[in-house]
CSV table of C-alpha atoms and ligand atoms in Angstrom, one decimal:
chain,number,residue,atom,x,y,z
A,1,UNK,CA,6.4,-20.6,-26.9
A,2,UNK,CA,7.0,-23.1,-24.3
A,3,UNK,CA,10.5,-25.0,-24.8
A,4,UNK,CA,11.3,-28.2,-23.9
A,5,UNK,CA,14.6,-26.7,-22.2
A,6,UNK,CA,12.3,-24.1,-19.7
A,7,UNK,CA,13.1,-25.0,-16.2
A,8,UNK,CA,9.5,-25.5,-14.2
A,9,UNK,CA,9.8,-23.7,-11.2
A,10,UNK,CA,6.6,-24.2,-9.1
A,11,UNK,CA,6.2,-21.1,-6.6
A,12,UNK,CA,4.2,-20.7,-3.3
A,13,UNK,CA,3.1,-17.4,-2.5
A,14,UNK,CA,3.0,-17.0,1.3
A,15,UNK,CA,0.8,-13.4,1.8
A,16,UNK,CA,-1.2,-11.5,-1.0
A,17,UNK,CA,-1.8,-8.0,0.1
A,18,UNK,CA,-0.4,-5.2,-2.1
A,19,UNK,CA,3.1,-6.5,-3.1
A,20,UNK,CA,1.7,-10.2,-3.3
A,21,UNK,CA,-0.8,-9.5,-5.6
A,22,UNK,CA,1.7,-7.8,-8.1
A,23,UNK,CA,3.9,-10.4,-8.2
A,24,UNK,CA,0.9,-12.9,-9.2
A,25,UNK,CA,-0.3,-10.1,-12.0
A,26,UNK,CA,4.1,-10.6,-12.8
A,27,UNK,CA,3.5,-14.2,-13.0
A,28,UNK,CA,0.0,-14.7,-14.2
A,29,UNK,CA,-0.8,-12.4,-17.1
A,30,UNK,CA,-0.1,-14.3,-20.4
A,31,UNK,CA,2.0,-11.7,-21.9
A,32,UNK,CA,4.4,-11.2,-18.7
A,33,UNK,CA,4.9,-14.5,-18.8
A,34,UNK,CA,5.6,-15.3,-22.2
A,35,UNK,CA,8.4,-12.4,-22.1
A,36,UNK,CA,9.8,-14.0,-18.7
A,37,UNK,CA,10.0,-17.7,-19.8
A,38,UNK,CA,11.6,-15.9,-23.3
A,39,UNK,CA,14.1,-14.1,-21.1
A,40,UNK,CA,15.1,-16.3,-18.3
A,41,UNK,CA,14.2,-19.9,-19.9
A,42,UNK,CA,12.5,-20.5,-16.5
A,43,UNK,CA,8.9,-21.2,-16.3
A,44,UNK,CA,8.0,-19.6,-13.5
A,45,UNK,CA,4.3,-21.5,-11.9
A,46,UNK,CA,2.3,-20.4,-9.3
A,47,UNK,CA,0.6,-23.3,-7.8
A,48,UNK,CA,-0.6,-21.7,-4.7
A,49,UNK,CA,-1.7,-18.5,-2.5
A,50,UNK,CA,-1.4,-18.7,0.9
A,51,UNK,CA,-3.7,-15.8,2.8
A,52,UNK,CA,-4.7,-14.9,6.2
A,53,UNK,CA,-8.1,-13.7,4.9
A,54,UNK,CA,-10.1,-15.8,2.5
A,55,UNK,CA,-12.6,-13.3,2.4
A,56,UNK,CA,-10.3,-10.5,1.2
A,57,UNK,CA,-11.0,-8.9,-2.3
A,58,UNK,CA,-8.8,-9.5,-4.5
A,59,UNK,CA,-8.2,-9.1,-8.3
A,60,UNK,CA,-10.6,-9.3,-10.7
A,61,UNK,CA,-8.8,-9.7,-13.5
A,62,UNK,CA,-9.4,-12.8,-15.7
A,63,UNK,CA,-5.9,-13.9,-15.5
A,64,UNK,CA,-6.3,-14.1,-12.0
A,65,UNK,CA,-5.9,-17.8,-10.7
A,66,UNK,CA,-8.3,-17.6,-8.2
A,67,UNK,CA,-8.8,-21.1,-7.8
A,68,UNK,CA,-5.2,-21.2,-6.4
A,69,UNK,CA,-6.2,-19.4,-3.0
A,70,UNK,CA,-5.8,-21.2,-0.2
A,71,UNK,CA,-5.9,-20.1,4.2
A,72,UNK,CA,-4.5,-23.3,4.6
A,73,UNK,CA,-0.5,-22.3,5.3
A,74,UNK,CA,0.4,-25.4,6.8
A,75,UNK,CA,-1.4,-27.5,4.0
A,76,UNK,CA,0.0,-25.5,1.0
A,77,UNK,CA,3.6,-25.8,2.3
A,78,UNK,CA,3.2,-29.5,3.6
A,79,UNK,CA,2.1,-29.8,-0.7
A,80,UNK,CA,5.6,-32.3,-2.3
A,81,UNK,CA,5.1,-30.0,-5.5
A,82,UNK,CA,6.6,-26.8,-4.2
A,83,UNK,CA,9.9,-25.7,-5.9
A,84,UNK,CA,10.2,-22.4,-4.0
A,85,UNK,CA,8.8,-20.4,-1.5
A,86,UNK,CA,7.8,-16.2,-1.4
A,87,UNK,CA,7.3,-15.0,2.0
A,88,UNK,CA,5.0,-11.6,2.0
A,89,UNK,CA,3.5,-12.3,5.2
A,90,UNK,CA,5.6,-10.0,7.3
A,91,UNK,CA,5.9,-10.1,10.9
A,92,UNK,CA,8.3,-12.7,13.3
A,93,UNK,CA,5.6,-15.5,13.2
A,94,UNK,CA,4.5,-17.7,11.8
A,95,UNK,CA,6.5,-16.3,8.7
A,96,UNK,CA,10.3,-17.6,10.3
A,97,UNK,CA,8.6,-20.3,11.0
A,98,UNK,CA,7.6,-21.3,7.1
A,99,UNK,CA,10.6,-20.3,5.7
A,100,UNK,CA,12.6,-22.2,8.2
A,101,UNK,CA,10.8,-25.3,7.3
A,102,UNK,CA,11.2,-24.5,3.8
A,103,UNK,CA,14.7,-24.5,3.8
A,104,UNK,CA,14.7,-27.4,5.6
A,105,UNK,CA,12.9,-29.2,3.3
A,106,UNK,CA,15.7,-27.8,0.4
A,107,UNK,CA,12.9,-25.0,-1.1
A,108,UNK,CA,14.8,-21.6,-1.6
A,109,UNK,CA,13.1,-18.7,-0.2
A,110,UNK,CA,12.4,-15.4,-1.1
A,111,UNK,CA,11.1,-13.0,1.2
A,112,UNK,CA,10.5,-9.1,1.7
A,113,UNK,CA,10.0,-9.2,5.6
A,114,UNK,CA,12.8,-6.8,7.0
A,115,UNK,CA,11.8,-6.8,10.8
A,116,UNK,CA,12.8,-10.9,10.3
A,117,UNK,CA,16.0,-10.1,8.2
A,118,UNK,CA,16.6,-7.7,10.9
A,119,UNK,CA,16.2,-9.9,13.3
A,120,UNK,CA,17.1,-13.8,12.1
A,121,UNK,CA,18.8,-12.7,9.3
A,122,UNK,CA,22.1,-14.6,9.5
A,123,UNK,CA,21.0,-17.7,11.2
A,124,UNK,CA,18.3,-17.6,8.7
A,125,UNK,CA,21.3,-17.1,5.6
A,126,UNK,CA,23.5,-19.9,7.5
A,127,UNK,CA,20.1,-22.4,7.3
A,128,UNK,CA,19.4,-21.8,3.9
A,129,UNK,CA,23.3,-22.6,3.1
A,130,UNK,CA,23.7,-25.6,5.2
A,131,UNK,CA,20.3,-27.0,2.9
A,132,UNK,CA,22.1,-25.8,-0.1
A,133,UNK,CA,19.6,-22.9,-1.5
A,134,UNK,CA,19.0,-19.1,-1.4
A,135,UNK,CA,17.4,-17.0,1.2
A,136,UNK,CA,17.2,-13.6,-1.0
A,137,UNK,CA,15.4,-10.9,0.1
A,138,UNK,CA,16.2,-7.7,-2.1
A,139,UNK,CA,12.9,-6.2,-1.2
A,140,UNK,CA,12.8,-6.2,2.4
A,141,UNK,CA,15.2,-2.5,1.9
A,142,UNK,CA,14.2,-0.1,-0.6
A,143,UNK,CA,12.3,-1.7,-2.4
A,144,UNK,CA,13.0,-1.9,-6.2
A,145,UNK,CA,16.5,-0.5,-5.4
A,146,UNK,CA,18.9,-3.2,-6.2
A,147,UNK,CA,21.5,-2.5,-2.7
A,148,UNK,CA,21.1,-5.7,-1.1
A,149,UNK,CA,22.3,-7.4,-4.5
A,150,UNK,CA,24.8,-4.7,-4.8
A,151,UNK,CA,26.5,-5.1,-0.9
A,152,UNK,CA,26.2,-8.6,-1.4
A,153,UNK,CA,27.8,-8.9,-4.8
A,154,UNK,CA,28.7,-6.0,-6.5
A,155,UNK,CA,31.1,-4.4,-3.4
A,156,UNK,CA,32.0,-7.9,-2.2
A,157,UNK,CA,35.1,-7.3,-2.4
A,158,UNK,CA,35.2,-3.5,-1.5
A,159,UNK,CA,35.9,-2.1,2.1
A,160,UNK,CA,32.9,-0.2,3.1
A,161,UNK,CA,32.8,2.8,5.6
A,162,UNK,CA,30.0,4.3,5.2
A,163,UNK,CA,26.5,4.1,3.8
A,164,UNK,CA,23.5,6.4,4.0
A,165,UNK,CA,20.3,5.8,3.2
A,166,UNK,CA,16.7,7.2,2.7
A,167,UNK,CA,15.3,4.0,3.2
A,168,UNK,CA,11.8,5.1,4.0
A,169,UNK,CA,9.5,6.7,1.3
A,170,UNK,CA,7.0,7.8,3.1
A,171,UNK,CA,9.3,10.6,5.6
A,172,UNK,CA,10.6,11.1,2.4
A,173,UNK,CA,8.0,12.6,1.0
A,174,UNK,CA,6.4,14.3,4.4
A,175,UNK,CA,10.2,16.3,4.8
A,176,UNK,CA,10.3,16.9,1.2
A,177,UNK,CA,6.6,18.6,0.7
A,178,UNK,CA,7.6,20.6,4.6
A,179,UNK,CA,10.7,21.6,2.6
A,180,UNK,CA,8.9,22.6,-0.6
A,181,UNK,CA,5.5,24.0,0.6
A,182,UNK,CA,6.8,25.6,4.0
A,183,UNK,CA,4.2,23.6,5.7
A,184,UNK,CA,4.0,21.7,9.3
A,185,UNK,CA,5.0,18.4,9.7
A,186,UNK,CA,1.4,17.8,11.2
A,187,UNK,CA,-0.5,19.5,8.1
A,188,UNK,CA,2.1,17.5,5.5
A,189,UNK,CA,1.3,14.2,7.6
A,190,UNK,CA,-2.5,14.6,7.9
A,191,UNK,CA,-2.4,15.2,4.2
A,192,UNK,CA,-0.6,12.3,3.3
A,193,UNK,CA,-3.0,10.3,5.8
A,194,UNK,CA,-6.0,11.7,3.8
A,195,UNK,CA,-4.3,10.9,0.2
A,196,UNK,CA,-3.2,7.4,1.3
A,197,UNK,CA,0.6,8.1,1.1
A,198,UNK,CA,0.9,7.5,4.7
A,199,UNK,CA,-0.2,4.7,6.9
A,200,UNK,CA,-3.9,5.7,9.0
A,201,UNK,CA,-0.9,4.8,11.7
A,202,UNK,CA,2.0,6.5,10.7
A,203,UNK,CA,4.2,5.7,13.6
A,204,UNK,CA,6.6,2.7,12.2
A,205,UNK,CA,7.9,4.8,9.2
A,206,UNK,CA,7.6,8.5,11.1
A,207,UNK,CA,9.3,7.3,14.3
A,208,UNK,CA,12.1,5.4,12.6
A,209,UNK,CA,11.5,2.0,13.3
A,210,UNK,CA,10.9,0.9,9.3
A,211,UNK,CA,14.6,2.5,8.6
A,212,UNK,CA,16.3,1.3,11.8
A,213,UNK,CA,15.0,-2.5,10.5
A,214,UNK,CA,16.8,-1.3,7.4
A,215,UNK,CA,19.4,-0.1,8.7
A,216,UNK,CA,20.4,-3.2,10.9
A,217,UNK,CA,20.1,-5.0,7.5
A,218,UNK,CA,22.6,-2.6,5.7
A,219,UNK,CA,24.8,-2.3,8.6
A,220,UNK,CA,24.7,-6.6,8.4
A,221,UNK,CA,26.0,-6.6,4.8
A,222,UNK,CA,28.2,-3.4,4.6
A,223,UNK,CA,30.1,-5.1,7.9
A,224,UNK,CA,29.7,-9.0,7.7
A,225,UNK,CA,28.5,-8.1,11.4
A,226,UNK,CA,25.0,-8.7,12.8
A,227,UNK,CA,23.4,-6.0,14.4
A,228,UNK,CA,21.0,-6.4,17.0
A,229,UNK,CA,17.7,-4.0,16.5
A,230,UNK,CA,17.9,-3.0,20.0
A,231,UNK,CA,21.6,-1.2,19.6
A,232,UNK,CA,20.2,0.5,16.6
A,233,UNK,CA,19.9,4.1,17.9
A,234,UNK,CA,16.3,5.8,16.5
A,235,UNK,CA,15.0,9.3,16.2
A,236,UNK,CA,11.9,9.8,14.1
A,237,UNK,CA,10.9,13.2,11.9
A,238,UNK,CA,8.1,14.3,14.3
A,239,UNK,CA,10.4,17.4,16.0
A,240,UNK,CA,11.1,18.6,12.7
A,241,UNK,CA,9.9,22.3,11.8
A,242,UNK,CA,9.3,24.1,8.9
A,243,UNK,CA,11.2,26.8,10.0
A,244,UNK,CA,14.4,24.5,10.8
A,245,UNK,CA,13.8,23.3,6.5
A,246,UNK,CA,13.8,27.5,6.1
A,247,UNK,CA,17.2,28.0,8.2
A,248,UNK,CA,18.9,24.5,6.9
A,249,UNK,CA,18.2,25.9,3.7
A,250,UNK,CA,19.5,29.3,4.0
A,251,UNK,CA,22.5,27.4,5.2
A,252,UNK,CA,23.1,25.3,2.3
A,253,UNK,CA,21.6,22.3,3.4
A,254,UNK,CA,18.2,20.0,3.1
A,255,UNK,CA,17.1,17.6,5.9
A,256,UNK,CA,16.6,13.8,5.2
A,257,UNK,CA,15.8,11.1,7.6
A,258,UNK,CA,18.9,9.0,6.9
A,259,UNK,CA,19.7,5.4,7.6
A,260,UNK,CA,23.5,5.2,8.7
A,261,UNK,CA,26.0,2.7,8.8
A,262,UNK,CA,29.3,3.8,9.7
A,263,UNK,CA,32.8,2.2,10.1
A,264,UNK,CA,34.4,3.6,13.2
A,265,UNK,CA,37.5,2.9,13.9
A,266,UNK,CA,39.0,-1.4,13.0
A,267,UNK,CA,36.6,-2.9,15.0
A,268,UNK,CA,33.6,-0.8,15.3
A,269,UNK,CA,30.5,0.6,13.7
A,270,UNK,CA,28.1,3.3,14.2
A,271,UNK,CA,24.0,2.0,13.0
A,272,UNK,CA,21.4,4.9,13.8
A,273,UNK,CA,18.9,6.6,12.1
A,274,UNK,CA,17.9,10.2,12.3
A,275,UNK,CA,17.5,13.1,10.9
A,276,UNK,CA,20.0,14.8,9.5
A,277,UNK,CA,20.9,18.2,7.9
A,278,UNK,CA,22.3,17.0,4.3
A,279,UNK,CA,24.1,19.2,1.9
A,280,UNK,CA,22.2,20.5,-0.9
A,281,UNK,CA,25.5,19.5,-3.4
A,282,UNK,CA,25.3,15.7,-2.1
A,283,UNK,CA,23.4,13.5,-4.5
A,284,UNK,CA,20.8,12.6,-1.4
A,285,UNK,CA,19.7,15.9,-1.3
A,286,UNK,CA,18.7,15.9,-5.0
A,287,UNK,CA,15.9,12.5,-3.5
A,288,UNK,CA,12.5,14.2,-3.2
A,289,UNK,CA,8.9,13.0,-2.5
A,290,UNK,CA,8.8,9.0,-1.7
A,291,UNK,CA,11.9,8.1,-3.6
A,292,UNK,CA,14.5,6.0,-1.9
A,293,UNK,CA,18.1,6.4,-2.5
A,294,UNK,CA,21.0,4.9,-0.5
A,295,UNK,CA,24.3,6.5,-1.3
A,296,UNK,CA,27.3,4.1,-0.4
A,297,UNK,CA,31.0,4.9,0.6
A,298,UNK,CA,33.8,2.5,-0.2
A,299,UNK,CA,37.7,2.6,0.1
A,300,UNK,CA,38.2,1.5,-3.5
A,301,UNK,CA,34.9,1.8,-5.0
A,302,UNK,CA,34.7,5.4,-3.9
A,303,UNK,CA,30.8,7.4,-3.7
A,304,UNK,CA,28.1,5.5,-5.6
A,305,UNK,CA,24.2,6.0,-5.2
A,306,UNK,CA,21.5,3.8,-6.2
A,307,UNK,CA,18.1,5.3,-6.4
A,308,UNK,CA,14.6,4.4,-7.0
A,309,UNK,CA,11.1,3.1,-5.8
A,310,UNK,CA,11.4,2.0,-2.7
A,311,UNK,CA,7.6,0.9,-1.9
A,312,UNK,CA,4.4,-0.1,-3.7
A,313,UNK,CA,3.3,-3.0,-4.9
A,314,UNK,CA,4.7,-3.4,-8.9
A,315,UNK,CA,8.4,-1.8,-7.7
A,316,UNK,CA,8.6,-4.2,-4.6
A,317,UNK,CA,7.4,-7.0,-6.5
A,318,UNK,CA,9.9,-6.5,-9.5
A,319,UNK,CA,12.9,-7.0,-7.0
A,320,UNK,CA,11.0,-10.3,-5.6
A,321,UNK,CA,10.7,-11.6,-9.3
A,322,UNK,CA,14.4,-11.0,-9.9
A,323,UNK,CA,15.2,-12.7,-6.2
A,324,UNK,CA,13.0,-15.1,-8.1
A,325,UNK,CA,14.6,-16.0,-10.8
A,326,UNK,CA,17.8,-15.4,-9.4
A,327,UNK,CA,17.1,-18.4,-6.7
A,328,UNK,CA,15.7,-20.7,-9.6
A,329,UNK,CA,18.7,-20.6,-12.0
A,330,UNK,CA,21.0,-21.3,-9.0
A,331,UNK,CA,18.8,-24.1,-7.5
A,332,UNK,CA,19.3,-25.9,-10.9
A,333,UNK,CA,23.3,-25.4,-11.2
A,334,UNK,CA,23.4,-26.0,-7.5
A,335,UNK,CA,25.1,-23.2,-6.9
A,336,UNK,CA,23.5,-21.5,-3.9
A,337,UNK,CA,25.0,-17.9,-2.7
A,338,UNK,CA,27.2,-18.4,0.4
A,339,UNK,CA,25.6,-17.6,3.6
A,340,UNK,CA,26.3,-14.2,5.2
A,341,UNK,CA,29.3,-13.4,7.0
A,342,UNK,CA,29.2,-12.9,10.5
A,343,UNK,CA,33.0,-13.0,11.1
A,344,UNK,CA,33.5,-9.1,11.3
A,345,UNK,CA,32.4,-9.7,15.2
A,346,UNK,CA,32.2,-5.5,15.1
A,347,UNK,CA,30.3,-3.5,18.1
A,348,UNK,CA,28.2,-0.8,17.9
A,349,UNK,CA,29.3,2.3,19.3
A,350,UNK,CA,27.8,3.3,21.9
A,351,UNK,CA,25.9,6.8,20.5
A,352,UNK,CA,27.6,9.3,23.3
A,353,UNK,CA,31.0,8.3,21.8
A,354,UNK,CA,30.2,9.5,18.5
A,355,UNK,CA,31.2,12.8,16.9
A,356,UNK,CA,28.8,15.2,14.6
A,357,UNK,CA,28.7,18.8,13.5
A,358,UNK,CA,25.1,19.8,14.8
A,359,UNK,CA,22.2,22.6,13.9
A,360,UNK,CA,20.9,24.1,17.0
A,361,UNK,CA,17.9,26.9,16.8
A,362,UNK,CA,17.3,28.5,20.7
A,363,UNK,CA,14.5,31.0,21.5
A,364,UNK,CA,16.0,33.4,23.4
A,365,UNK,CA,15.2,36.5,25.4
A,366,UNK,CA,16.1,39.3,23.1
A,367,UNK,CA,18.7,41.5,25.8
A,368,UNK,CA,22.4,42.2,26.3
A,369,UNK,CA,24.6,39.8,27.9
A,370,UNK,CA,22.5,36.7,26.2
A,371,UNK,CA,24.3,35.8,23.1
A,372,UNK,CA,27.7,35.7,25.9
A,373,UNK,CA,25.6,33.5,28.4
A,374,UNK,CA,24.7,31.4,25.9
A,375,UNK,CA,27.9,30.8,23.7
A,376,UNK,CA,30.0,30.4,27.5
A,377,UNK,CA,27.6,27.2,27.5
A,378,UNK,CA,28.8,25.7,24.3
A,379,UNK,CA,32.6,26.8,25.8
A,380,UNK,CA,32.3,25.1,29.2
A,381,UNK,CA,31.4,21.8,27.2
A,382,UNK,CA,34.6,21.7,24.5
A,383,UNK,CA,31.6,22.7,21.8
A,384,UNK,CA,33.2,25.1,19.3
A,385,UNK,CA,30.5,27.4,17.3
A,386,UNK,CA,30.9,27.0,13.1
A,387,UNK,CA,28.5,29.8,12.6
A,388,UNK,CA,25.7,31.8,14.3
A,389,UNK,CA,22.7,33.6,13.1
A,390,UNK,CA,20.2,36.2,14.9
A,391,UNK,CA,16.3,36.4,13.1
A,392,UNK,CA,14.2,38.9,15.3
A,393,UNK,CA,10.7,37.0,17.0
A,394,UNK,CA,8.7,40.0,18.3
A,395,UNK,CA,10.6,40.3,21.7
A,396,UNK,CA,12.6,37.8,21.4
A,397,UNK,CA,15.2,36.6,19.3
A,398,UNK,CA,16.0,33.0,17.7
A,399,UNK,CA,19.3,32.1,17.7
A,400,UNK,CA,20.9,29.8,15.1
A,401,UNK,CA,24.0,28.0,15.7
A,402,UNK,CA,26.1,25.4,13.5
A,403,UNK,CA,28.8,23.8,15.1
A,404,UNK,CA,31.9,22.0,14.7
A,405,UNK,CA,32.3,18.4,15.3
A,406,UNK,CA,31.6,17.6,19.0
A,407,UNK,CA,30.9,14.3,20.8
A,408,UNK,CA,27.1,13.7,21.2
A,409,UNK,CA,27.9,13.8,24.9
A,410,UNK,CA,29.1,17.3,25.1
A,411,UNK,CA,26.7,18.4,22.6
A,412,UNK,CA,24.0,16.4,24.8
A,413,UNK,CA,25.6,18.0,28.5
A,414,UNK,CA,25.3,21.6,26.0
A,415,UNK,CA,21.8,21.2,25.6
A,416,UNK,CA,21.2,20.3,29.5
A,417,UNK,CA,22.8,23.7,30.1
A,418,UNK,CA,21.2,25.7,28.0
A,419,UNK,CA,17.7,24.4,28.9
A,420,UNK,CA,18.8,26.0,32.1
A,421,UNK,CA,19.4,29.3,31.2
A,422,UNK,CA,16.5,31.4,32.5
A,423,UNK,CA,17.4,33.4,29.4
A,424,UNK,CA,16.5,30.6,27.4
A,425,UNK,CA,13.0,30.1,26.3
A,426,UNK,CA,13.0,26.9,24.5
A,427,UNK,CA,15.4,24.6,22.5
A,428,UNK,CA,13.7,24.7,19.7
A,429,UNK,CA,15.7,21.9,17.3
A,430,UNK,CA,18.7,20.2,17.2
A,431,UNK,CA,19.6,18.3,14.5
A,432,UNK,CA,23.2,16.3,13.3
A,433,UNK,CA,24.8,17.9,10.0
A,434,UNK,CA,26.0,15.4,7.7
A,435,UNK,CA,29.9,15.6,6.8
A,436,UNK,CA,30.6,15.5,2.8
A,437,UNK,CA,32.6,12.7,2.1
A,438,UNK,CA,36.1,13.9,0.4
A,439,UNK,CA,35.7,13.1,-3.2
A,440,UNK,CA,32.3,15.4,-3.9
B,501,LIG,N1,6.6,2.1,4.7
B,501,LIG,C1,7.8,2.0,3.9
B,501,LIG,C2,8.1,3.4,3.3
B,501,LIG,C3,7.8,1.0,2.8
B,501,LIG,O1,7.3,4.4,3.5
B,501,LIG,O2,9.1,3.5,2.6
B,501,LIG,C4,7.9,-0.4,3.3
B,501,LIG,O3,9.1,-0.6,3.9
């Protein structure tokens, strides 16, 4: 039952497509919300829907309050009986818009939109604290995964050097079923096109961009530094090949599209996303199907690895409650969380500077005097050969090489060469080999 001691919080909901409308089923259905006012003494009201498209179906449910529907942005927000504000429009505009003037007008915000946070999120942060309220936005990476909660709280304190993420559910599951079936990339992706797992337009989660948002965001938190998007180097899953899954395995490994933020050096970090060649004993590997999981390096905290749902609508929506909630009980203590640092001031490394062990597969022609042509390449460019396999392709051979840590620049002058060689038929894949970090 209601108590006279429940906090009202009256909510705007800016967007209502898959997320949105879980978090009003959260909010709206009698029982939910009998637990949550039990739980949290807040009662949590939604007093309005903002939508692009009135026309939209939406829930039929009974609980649903359709009556609180509105296209009218501007009109809903301009309301004086708005406590806080959820942004699940996505997109740079008009969504920074809203939630700046939200702030301004002292509402805390919660939002899910990590091409902003990507973007704004600091000056964003530093508005929010200069109005006295939170900006939280746990569910704009990995969605229910609790790591923006847990960089920002939990390891406040701890020195981070490195963190790696799957941030992106959807490669997840295309490498995974490649790796499990033996299948194309292609195949995998017109099949997860077909059975809705992947966008009709795949291209923002298969070509990085979805993880290298996430990854700026990481990067922000794990460094106190802002990273600008464009400095985020990005290499999608599309190369990938079954048979690379087939030799990564034989060698002990499984291949992830990470999300990396690396401490390089006092004053600089490494932000990138790619593929990589993960070992099959490191807890990522174990992160099939669409599961997120980001595994996070610290100097005091040692290895630790949150994992979890990292899309759909009830996960997502289940960290914007708690973001929720968490932004309520501080707006009535006043007690907003500090803004996020910026004072780190480190650069990102320039990618050529870097240092990897790397996976090369090369078609070759299958004759004497190839294997030294070839590995004289790797020589003339300071790139030292870990380990080297031979599989026999009808009259030619495929050569397999795993090296030891070289500069992305030699390794990138290697491959120049080697495309070269008239012995060479084609380069067929090259990915990076993830280091295990010393206390696995
Ligand atoms: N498209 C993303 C994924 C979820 O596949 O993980 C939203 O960030």
């Amino acid at each position: 039952m209601e108590s006279s001691h429940d906090s009202v919080v009256r909510i705007a909901l800016l967007g209502c497509g898959n997320v949105g409308a879980a978090l009003v089923e959260l909010l709206s259905d009698p029982a939910r919300r009998e637990e949550l006012r039990q739980r949290t003494n807040l009662d949590l009201q939604l007093v309005g829907i903002g939508v692009r498209d009135l026309n939209k179906q939406r829930s039929s449910a009974s609980w649903f309050p359709s009556d609180l529907v509105t296209d009218d942005l501007d009109g809903l927000l301009g309301r004086d009986d708005i406590d806080l504000v959820v942004e699940l429009l996505g997109g740079i505009e008009p969504a920074a818009g809203f939630i700046r003037s939200s702030l301004e007008h002292g509402r805390p915000v919660v939002s899910a939109n990590k091409a902003l946070l990507a973007e704004q999120g600091v000056a964003l942060s530093a508005l929010a604290a200069d109005n006295g309220v939170d900006l939280n936005f746990e569910a704009a990476v990995a969605g229910a995964v609790p790591v923006i909660r847990t960089l920002r709280i939990s390891l406040a304190g701890e020195s981070v050097n490195r963190v790696l993420g799957i941030v992106n559910g959807t490669t997840n599951y295309i490498l995974s079923t490649m790796a499990t079936e033996g299948s194309d990339y292609a195949h995998v992706l017109g099949d997860a096109i077909a059975l809705g797992l992947a966008e009709a337009d795949p291209t923002a989660d298969v070509e990085g961009f979805d993880a290298a948002a996430k990854a700026a965001i990481l990067a922000g938190l794990a460094f106190g530094s802002v990273v600008p998007l464009d400095q985020v180097f990005r290499e999608g899953i599309t190369k990938i090949r079954s048979v690379d899954m087939a030799f990564a395995r034989q060698f002990g490994y499984c291949i992830k599209l990470l999300a990396i933020a690396e401490r390089v050096g006092d004053d600089e970090m490494s932000v990138r996303v790619h593929p990589a060649m993960v070992p099959l004993s490191h807890p990522l590997a174990q992160v099939d199907g669409a599961y997120n999981a980001v595994f996070i390096e610290g100097m005091a905290a040692g290895s630790l690895m949150l994992y979890g749902q990292g899309a759909g609508g009830m996960p997502t929506a289940s960290a914007v409650l708690g973001d929720i909630i968490d932004a309520a009980r501080n707006a009535a203590t006043k007690s907003p969380a500090p803004a996020l640092s910026n004072d780190a001031n480190y650069s990102v490394i320039a990618l050529d500077s870097l240092t990897s062990e790397f996976y090369i597969s090369l078609d070759v022609v299958d004759q004497s005097g190839v294997l030294a042509q070839v590995t004289k390449v790797f020589g003339d460019h300071n790139v030292s050969i870990r380990s080297m396999e031979q599989v026999g392709i009808g009259e030619e051979a495929r050569l397999i090489f795993l090296t030891h840590e070289a500069t992305e620049r030699d390794l990138a002058a290697t491959i120049h060469d080697l495309e070269a060689l008239s012995v060479v038929d084609a380069v067929g894949g090259v990915i990076r080999v993830i280091g295990q970090s010393e206390d696995l």
